[in-house]
C-alpha positions as a Markdown table, in Angstrom:
| # | Residue | x | y | z |
|---|---|---|---|---|
| 1 | Met | -6.4 | 22.1 | 9.2 |
| 2 | Thr | -6.4 | 18.7 | 10.8 |
| 3 | Ala | -3.4 | 16.5 | 10.3 |
| 4 | Ile | -4.4 | 13.3 | 8.5 |
| 5 | Thr | -2.8 | 10.3 | 10.2 |
| 6 | Ala | -2.3 | 6.8 | 8.9 |
| 7 | Ser | -4.7 | 5.4 | 11.6 |
| 8 | Met | -7.5 | 7.7 | 10.3 |
| 9 | Val | -6.9 | 6.5 | 6.8 |
| 10 | Lys | -6.9 | 2.9 | 8.0 |
| 11 | Glu | -10.2 | 3.4 | 9.9 |
| 12 | Leu | -11.8 | 4.9 | 6.8 |
| 13 | Arg | -10.5 | 2.1 | 4.6 |
| 14 | Asp | -11.8 | -0.5 | 7.1 |
| 15 | Arg | -15.2 | 1.2 | 7.1 |
| 16 | Thr | -15.5 | 1.8 | 3.3 |
| 17 | Gly | -13.2 | -0.6 | 1.5 |
| 18 | Ala | -12.1 | 2.4 | -0.6 |
| 19 | Gly | -8.4 | 2.7 | -1.7 |
| 20 | Met | -5.8 | 4.4 | 0.4 |
| 21 | Met | -5.5 | 7.5 | -1.7 |
| 22 | Asp | -9.3 | 7.8 | -2.1 |
| 23 | Cys | -9.5 | 7.7 | 1.7 |
| 24 | Lys | -6.7 | 10.2 | 2.3 |
| 25 | Asn | -8.1 | 12.6 | -0.3 |
| 26 | Ala | -11.6 | 12.3 | 1.3 |
| 27 | Leu | -10.2 | 13.0 | 4.8 |
| 28 | Thr | -8.2 | 16.0 | 3.5 |
| 29 | Glu | -11.3 | 17.5 | 1.8 |
| 30 | Thr | -13.5 | 17.0 | 4.9 |
| 31 | Asp | -10.7 | 18.3 | 7.3 |
| 32 | Gly | -10.4 | 14.9 | 9.0 |
| 33 | Asp | -14.1 | 14.3 | 9.7 |
| 34 | Ile | -14.5 | 10.6 | 9.3 |
| 35 | Glu | -18.3 | 10.6 | 9.0 |
| 36 | Lys | -18.3 | 13.3 | 6.3 |
| 37 | Ala | -15.5 | 11.4 | 4.5 |
| 38 | Val | -17.6 | 8.2 | 4.5 |
| 39 | Glu | -20.5 | 10.2 | 3.0 |
| 40 | Leu | -18.1 | 11.7 | 0.4 |
| 41 | Leu | -16.7 | 8.3 | -0.6 |
| 42 | His | -20.3 | 6.9 | -0.8 |
| 43 | Val | -21.2 | 9.7 | -3.2 |
| 44 | Arg | -18.0 | 9.3 | -5.3 |
| 45 | Leu | -17.7 | 5.5 | -5.4 |
| 46 | Gly | -21.2 | 4.4 | -4.8 |
| 47 | Asp | -22.3 | 1.3 | -2.9 |
| 48 | Lys | -19.9 | -1.1 | -4.6 |
| 49 | Ala | -16.7 | 0.1 | -3.0 |
| 50 | Leu | -18.4 | 0.6 | 0.4 |
| 51 | Lys | -19.6 | -3.0 | 0.4 |
| 52 | Val | -16.4 | -4.8 | -0.6 |
| 53 | Gly | -14.2 | -3.4 | 2.3 |
| 54 | Gly | -16.2 | -5.1 | 5.0 |
| 55 | Arg | -16.1 | -8.5 | 3.3 |
| 56 | Glu | -13.3 | -10.8 | 4.3 |
| 57 | Ala | -10.9 | -11.9 | 1.6 |
| 58 | Thr | -10.8 | -15.6 | 2.0 |
| 59 | Asp | -10.0 | -16.8 | -1.5 |
| 60 | Gly | -7.1 | -15.8 | -3.8 |
| 61 | Thr | -3.9 | -17.0 | -5.3 |
| 62 | Val | -0.2 | -17.4 | -4.7 |
| 63 | Ala | 1.8 | -16.0 | -7.6 |
| 64 | Ser | 5.5 | -16.6 | -8.2 |
| 65 | Tyr | 8.2 | -14.9 | -10.3 |
| 66 | Ile | 11.7 | -16.1 | -11.0 |
| 67 | His | 14.2 | -13.5 | -12.3 |
| 68 | Ala | 17.9 | -13.1 | -13.2 |
| 69 | Gly | 18.6 | -16.6 | -14.4 |
| 70 | Gly | 17.2 | -18.2 | -11.3 |
| 71 | Lys | 19.0 | -15.9 | -8.8 |
| 72 | Val | 15.9 | -14.1 | -7.5 |
| 73 | Gly | 12.5 | -15.5 | -6.7 |
| 74 | Val | 9.3 | -14.1 | -5.2 |
| 75 | Leu | 6.1 | -15.7 | -3.8 |
| 76 | Val | 3.2 | -13.3 | -3.1 |
| 77 | Glu | -0.3 | -14.1 | -1.7 |
| 78 | Val | -3.1 | -11.9 | -3.1 |
| 79 | Asp | -6.6 | -12.5 | -1.7 |
| 80 | Cys | -10.1 | -11.8 | -2.8 |
| 81 | Asn | -13.6 | -12.8 | -1.8 |
| 82 | Thr | -14.5 | -15.5 | -4.3 |
| 83 | Asp | -12.9 | -18.4 | -6.3 |
| 84 | Phe | -14.5 | -16.8 | -9.4 |
| 85 | Val | -12.4 | -13.7 | -9.1 |
| 86 | Ala | -9.3 | -15.7 | -8.0 |
| 87 | Arg | -9.4 | -17.5 | -11.3 |
| 88 | Asn | -10.0 | -14.2 | -13.3 |
| 89 | Glu | -7.3 | -13.3 | -15.8 |
| 90 | Asp | -6.9 | -9.7 | -14.6 |
| 91 | Phe | -6.6 | -10.9 | -11.0 |
| 92 | Gln | -3.9 | -13.5 | -11.9 |
| 93 | Ala | -2.1 | -10.9 | -14.0 |
| 94 | Phe | -2.1 | -8.4 | -11.1 |
| 95 | Ala | -0.7 | -11.0 | -8.7 |
| 96 | Arg | 2.1 | -11.8 | -11.2 |
| 97 | Asp | 2.8 | -8.1 | -11.7 |
| 98 | Val | 3.2 | -7.6 | -8.0 |
| 99 | Ala | 5.6 | -10.6 | -7.8 |
| 100 | Leu | 7.6 | -9.1 | -10.7 |
| 101 | His | 7.7 | -5.7 | -8.9 |
| 102 | Ile | 9.0 | -7.3 | -5.6 |
| 103 | Ala | 11.7 | -9.2 | -7.5 |
| 104 | Ala | 12.9 | -5.9 | -9.0 |
| 105 | Ser | 12.7 | -4.0 | -5.6 |
| 106 | Pro | 15.1 | -5.4 | -3.1 |
| 107 | Thr | 14.3 | -2.7 | -0.6 |
| 108 | Thr | 10.7 | -3.8 | -0.2 |
| 109 | Gln | 10.1 | -5.1 | 3.4 |
| 110 | Phe | 6.4 | -4.5 | 4.3 |
| 111 | Val | 3.1 | -4.7 | 2.5 |
| 112 | Ser | 1.6 | -1.6 | 4.1 |
| 113 | Glu | 2.6 | 1.1 | 6.6 |
| 114 | Asp | 0.5 | -0.6 | 9.2 |
| 115 | Asp | 2.9 | -3.6 | 9.0 |
| 116 | Ile | 5.9 | -1.6 | 10.1 |
| 117 | Pro | 6.6 | -2.2 | 13.8 |
| 118 | Gln | 6.6 | 1.1 | 15.7 |
| 119 | Asp | 10.1 | 0.4 | 17.1 |
| 120 | Ala | 11.4 | 0.1 | 13.6 |
| 121 | Lys | 9.8 | 3.4 | 12.6 |
| 122 | Asp | 11.2 | 5.0 | 15.8 |
| 123 | Ala | 14.7 | 3.7 | 15.1 |
| 124 | Glu | 14.7 | 5.0 | 11.6 |
| 125 | Leu | 13.4 | 8.4 | 12.8 |
| 126 | Arg | 16.2 | 8.6 | 15.4 |
| 127 | Val | 18.8 | 8.0 | 12.7 |
| 128 | Phe | 17.3 | 10.7 | 10.4 |
| 129 | Glu | 17.2 | 13.1 | 13.3 |
| 130 | Gln | 20.9 | 12.5 | 14.0 |
| 131 | Gln | 21.6 | 13.0 | 10.3 |
| 132 | Ala | 19.9 | 16.4 | 10.4 |
| 133 | Ala | 21.6 | 17.5 | 13.6 |
| 134 | Asp | 23.8 | 20.0 | 11.8 |
| 135 | Lys | 20.8 | 21.7 | 10.3 |
| 136 | Pro | 19.0 | 24.7 | 11.9 |
| 137 | Glu | 16.9 | 23.4 | 14.9 |
| 138 | Gln | 13.5 | 24.6 | 13.5 |
| 139 | Val | 13.9 | 22.5 | 10.3 |
| 140 | Arg | 15.4 | 19.3 | 11.8 |
| 141 | Gly | 12.0 | 17.7 | 12.6 |
| 142 | Lys | 10.7 | 18.4 | 9.0 |
| 143 | Ile | 13.9 | 17.0 | 7.4 |
| 144 | Ala | 13.7 | 13.8 | 9.6 |
| 145 | Glu | 10.0 | 13.3 | 8.8 |
| 146 | Gly | 10.7 | 13.8 | 5.1 |
| 147 | Lys | 13.4 | 11.2 | 5.2 |
| 148 | Leu | 11.1 | 8.8 | 7.1 |
| 149 | Arg | 8.4 | 9.3 | 4.4 |
| 150 | Lys | 11.0 | 8.5 | 1.7 |
| 151 | Trp | 12.2 | 5.4 | 3.6 |
| 152 | Met | 8.5 | 4.2 | 3.8 |
| 153 | Glu | 8.2 | 4.8 | 0.0 |
| 154 | Glu | 11.2 | 2.6 | -0.5 |
| 155 | Thr | 10.2 | -0.2 | 2.0 |
| 156 | Val | 6.4 | -0.3 | 1.8 |
| 157 | Leu | 5.0 | -2.2 | -1.2 |
| 158 | Leu | 1.7 | -0.3 | -1.5 |
| 159 | Asn | 3.5 | 3.1 | -1.5 |
| 160 | Gln | 5.7 | 2.1 | -4.5 |
| 161 | Val | 5.3 | 3.1 | -8.1 |
| 162 | His | 5.2 | -0.2 | -10.1 |
| 163 | Val | 8.7 | -0.8 | -11.7 |
| 164 | Asn | 7.0 | -1.1 | -15.1 |
| 165 | Ala | 5.8 | 2.5 | -14.9 |
| 166 | Asp | 5.1 | 2.9 | -18.6 |
| 167 | Lys | 2.8 | -0.1 | -18.7 |
| 168 | Asn | 1.0 | 1.0 | -15.5 |
| 169 | Asp | 0.9 | 4.8 | -16.2 |
| 170 | Gly | 3.2 | 5.5 | -13.2 |
| 171 | Lys | 0.6 | 4.2 | -10.7 |
| 172 | Thr | 1.5 | 2.9 | -7.3 |
| 173 | Ile | 0.8 | -0.7 | -6.3 |
| 174 | Glu | -2.0 | 0.6 | -4.0 |
| 175 | Gln | -3.6 | 2.5 | -6.9 |
| 176 | Leu | -3.5 | -0.7 | -9.1 |
| 177 | Arg | -4.9 | -2.7 | -6.2 |
| 178 | Ala | -7.8 | -0.3 | -5.7 |
| 179 | Glu | -8.6 | -0.2 | -9.4 |
| 180 | Leu | -8.7 | -4.0 | -9.5 |
| 181 | Ser | -10.9 | -4.0 | -6.5 |
| 182 | Gly | -13.3 | -1.6 | -8.2 |
| 183 | Thr | -13.4 | -3.6 | -11.5 |
| 184 | Thr | -13.9 | -6.9 | -9.8 |
| 185 | Gly | -16.2 | -5.6 | -7.1 |
| 186 | Glu | -14.2 | -7.6 | -4.5 |
| 187 | Asn | -11.9 | -6.8 | -1.6 |
| 188 | Val | -8.5 | -7.4 | -3.1 |
| 189 | Val | -5.8 | -7.7 | -0.5 |
| 190 | Ile | -2.0 | -8.3 | -0.9 |
| 191 | Arg | -1.6 | -10.5 | 2.2 |
| 192 | Arg | 2.1 | -11.3 | 2.3 |
| 193 | Phe | 5.2 | -12.0 | 0.2 |
| 194 | Ser | 8.7 | -13.5 | 0.4 |
| 195 | Arg | 11.6 | -12.6 | -1.7 |
| 196 | Phe | 14.5 | -15.0 | -2.1 |
| 197 | Ala | 17.9 | -14.0 | -3.6 |
| 198 | Val | 20.9 | -16.4 | -4.0 |
| 199 | Gly | 23.6 | -15.4 | -1.5 |
| 200 | Ala | 21.4 | -12.9 | 0.4 |
Protein backbone atom coordinates (compact mmCIF):
# COMPACT_ATOMS: atom_id res chain seq x y z
CA MET A 1 0.00 0.00 0.00
CA THR A 2 1.52 3.30 -1.12
CA ALA A 3 1.46 6.20 1.35
CA ILE A 4 -0.57 9.08 -0.11
CA THR A 5 1.36 12.33 0.40
CA ALA A 6 0.13 15.93 0.30
CA SER A 7 2.29 16.58 -2.77
CA MET A 8 0.61 13.69 -4.65
CA VAL A 9 -2.83 15.09 -3.78
CA LYS A 10 -1.71 18.57 -4.88
CA GLU A 11 -0.38 17.25 -8.21
CA LEU A 12 -3.67 15.44 -8.88
CA ARG A 13 -5.65 18.55 -7.91
CA ASP A 14 -3.53 20.71 -10.22
CA ARG A 15 -4.10 18.26 -13.08
CA THR A 16 -7.81 17.69 -12.57
CA GLY A 17 -9.26 20.58 -10.57
CA ALA A 18 -11.10 18.03 -8.42
CA GLY A 19 -11.55 18.62 -4.69
CA MET A 20 -8.90 17.59 -2.18
CA MET A 21 -10.91 14.69 -0.70
CA ASP A 22 -11.90 13.43 -4.18
CA CYS A 23 -8.21 13.41 -5.13
CA LYS A 24 -7.14 11.71 -1.90
CA ASN A 25 -9.83 9.02 -2.27
CA ALA A 26 -8.94 8.43 -5.93
CA LEU A 27 -5.24 8.05 -5.03
CA THR A 28 -6.10 5.64 -2.20
CA GLU A 29 -8.24 3.53 -4.52
CA THR A 30 -5.55 3.42 -7.22
CA ASP A 31 -2.74 2.77 -4.70
CA GLY A 32 -1.03 6.08 -5.48
CA ASP A 33 -1.04 5.70 -9.29
CA ILE A 34 -1.61 9.28 -10.49
CA GLU A 35 -2.48 8.33 -14.09
CA LYS A 36 -5.10 5.83 -12.94
CA ALA A 37 -6.42 8.37 -10.41
CA VAL A 38 -6.84 10.95 -13.23
CA GLU A 39 -8.85 8.34 -15.18
CA LEU A 40 -10.95 7.47 -12.14
CA LEU A 41 -11.79 11.14 -11.47
CA HIS A 42 -12.56 11.62 -15.17
CA VAL A 43 -15.11 8.79 -14.97
CA ARG A 44 -16.58 10.01 -11.66
CA LEU A 45 -16.67 13.74 -12.19
CA GLY A 46 -16.79 13.98 -15.97
CA ASP A 47 -15.11 16.62 -18.09
CA LYS A 48 -16.42 19.57 -16.10
CA ALA A 49 -14.25 19.13 -13.01
CA LEU A 50 -11.20 18.26 -15.07
CA LYS A 51 -11.50 21.42 -17.13
CA VAL A 52 -11.92 23.92 -14.30
CA GLY A 53 -8.73 23.03 -12.41
CA GLY A 54 -6.44 24.20 -15.19
CA ARG A 55 -8.14 27.56 -15.58
CA GLU A 56 -6.68 30.42 -13.63
CA ALA A 57 -9.00 32.08 -11.13
CA THR A 58 -8.61 35.77 -12.02
CA ASP A 59 -11.98 37.15 -10.90
CA GLY A 60 -13.71 36.94 -7.55
CA THR A 61 -14.70 38.91 -4.47
CA VAL A 62 -13.42 40.17 -1.15
CA ALA A 63 -15.91 39.42 1.61
CA SER A 64 -15.90 40.88 5.11
CA TYR A 65 -17.42 39.90 8.42
CA ILE A 66 -17.49 41.91 11.64
CA HIS A 67 -18.32 40.07 14.88
CA ALA A 68 -18.58 40.53 18.65
CA GLY A 69 -19.69 44.16 18.63
CA GLY A 70 -16.88 45.26 16.35
CA LYS A 71 -14.13 43.46 18.27
CA VAL A 72 -13.30 40.89 15.53
CA GLY A 73 -13.17 41.47 11.78
CA VAL A 74 -12.22 39.32 8.79
CA LEU A 75 -11.41 40.00 5.14
CA VAL A 76 -11.21 37.02 2.77
CA GLU A 77 -10.46 36.89 -0.96
CA VAL A 78 -12.27 34.14 -2.88
CA ASP A 79 -11.49 33.86 -6.59
CA CYS A 80 -13.19 32.27 -9.59
CA ASN A 81 -12.87 32.40 -13.38
CA THR A 82 -15.53 34.91 -14.44
CA ASP A 83 -17.27 38.07 -13.28
CA PHE A 84 -20.58 36.29 -13.87
CA VAL A 85 -19.86 33.73 -11.12
CA ALA A 86 -18.20 36.37 -8.89
CA ARG A 87 -21.57 38.17 -8.77
CA ASN A 88 -23.52 34.91 -8.26
CA GLU A 89 -25.51 34.78 -5.00
CA ASP A 90 -24.19 31.33 -4.00
CA PHE A 91 -20.59 32.43 -4.61
CA GLN A 92 -21.06 35.61 -2.54
CA ALA A 93 -22.76 33.61 0.24
CA PHE A 94 -19.87 31.12 0.29
CA ALA A 95 -17.33 33.95 0.63
CA ARG A 96 -19.34 35.47 3.53
CA ASP A 97 -19.64 32.04 5.17
CA VAL A 98 -15.88 31.56 4.97
CA ALA A 99 -15.32 35.02 6.53
CA LEU A 100 -17.77 34.17 9.34
CA HIS A 101 -15.97 30.86 9.95
CA ILE A 102 -12.55 32.56 10.18
CA ALA A 103 -13.96 35.15 12.63
CA ALA A 104 -15.10 32.29 14.90
CA SER A 105 -11.83 30.32 14.49
CA PRO A 106 -8.91 32.23 16.03
CA THR A 107 -6.52 29.28 15.53
CA THR A 108 -6.78 29.47 11.71
CA GLN A 109 -3.44 30.55 10.21
CA PHE A 110 -3.19 29.03 6.71
CA VAL A 111 -5.53 28.50 3.76
CA SER A 112 -4.13 25.07 2.80
CA GLU A 113 -1.47 22.62 4.03
CA ASP A 114 0.70 23.76 1.11
CA ASP A 115 0.86 27.23 2.71
CA ILE A 116 2.50 25.96 5.91
CA PRO A 117 6.25 26.68 5.81
CA GLN A 118 8.23 23.43 6.18
CA ASP A 119 10.22 24.87 9.12
CA ALA A 120 6.93 25.60 10.98
CA LYS A 121 5.79 21.99 10.43
CA ASP A 122 9.19 20.68 11.55
CA ALA A 123 9.13 22.87 14.69
CA GLU A 124 5.64 21.64 15.66
CA LEU A 125 6.67 18.02 15.03
CA ARG A 126 9.73 18.44 17.28
CA VAL A 127 7.50 19.77 20.10
CA PHE A 128 5.08 16.84 19.69
CA GLU A 129 7.99 14.36 19.65
CA GLN A 130 9.27 15.83 22.94
CA GLN A 131 5.76 15.61 24.41
CA ALA A 132 5.67 11.91 23.49
CA ALA A 133 9.15 11.20 24.90
CA ASP A 134 7.73 9.36 27.93
CA LYS A 135 5.77 6.94 25.73
CA PRO A 136 7.14 3.60 24.39
CA GLU A 137 9.64 4.23 21.58
CA GLN A 138 7.71 2.30 18.91
CA VAL A 139 4.61 4.56 19.27
CA ARG A 140 6.30 7.97 19.71
CA GLY A 141 6.41 8.70 15.97
CA LYS A 142 2.73 7.80 15.50
CA ILE A 143 1.69 9.96 18.47
CA ALA A 144 3.71 12.94 17.16
CA GLU A 145 2.27 12.50 13.62
CA GLY A 146 -1.25 12.29 15.05
CA LYS A 147 -0.73 15.51 17.01
CA LEU A 148 0.70 17.21 13.90
CA ARG A 149 -2.38 16.14 11.89
CA LYS A 150 -4.63 17.57 14.68
CA TRP A 151 -2.61 20.82 14.68
CA MET A 152 -3.12 21.09 10.90
CA GLU A 153 -6.86 20.55 11.34
CA GLU A 154 -6.90 23.46 13.79
CA THR A 155 -4.71 25.84 11.77
CA VAL A 156 -5.54 25.02 8.11
CA LEU A 157 -8.76 26.60 6.85
CA LEU A 158 -9.60 23.99 4.19
CA ASN A 159 -9.26 21.13 6.72
CA GLN A 160 -11.75 22.64 9.18
CA VAL A 161 -15.41 21.69 9.57
CA HIS A 162 -17.45 24.88 9.12
CA VAL A 163 -18.42 26.38 12.50
CA ASN A 164 -22.06 26.34 11.41
CA ALA A 165 -21.98 22.53 11.18
CA ASP A 166 -25.78 22.05 11.22
CA LYS A 167 -26.37 24.39 8.27
CA ASN A 168 -23.49 22.81 6.33
CA ASP A 169 -24.07 19.13 7.22
CA GLY A 170 -20.73 18.91 9.06
CA LYS A 171 -18.75 19.54 5.86
CA THR A 172 -15.25 20.97 5.77
CA ILE A 173 -14.45 24.27 4.06
CA GLU A 174 -12.72 22.24 1.31
CA GLN A 175 -15.84 20.12 0.73
CA LEU A 176 -17.99 23.26 0.52
CA ARG A 177 -15.46 24.85 -1.87
CA ALA A 178 -15.40 21.73 -4.08
CA GLU A 179 -19.21 21.62 -4.19
CA LEU A 180 -19.41 25.27 -5.24
CA SER A 181 -16.77 24.63 -7.89
CA GLY A 182 -18.87 21.74 -9.20
CA THR A 183 -22.14 23.70 -9.29
CA THR A 184 -20.63 26.83 -10.85
CA GLY A 185 -18.34 24.93 -13.23
CA GLU A 186 -15.49 27.24 -12.24
CA ASN A 187 -12.24 26.98 -10.33
CA VAL A 188 -13.14 28.40 -6.90
CA VAL A 189 -10.04 29.35 -4.89
CA ILE A 190 -9.79 30.79 -1.39
CA ARG A 191 -6.74 32.97 -2.04
CA ARG A 192 -5.99 34.64 1.32
CA PHE A 193 -7.50 36.09 4.46
CA SER A 194 -6.79 38.45 7.34
CA ARG A 195 -8.36 38.26 10.79
CA PHE A 196 -8.27 41.31 13.02
CA ALA A 197 -9.09 41.25 16.74
CA VAL A 198 -9.01 44.24 19.08
CA GLY A 199 -6.07 43.94 21.45
CA ALA A 200 -4.55 40.94 19.62
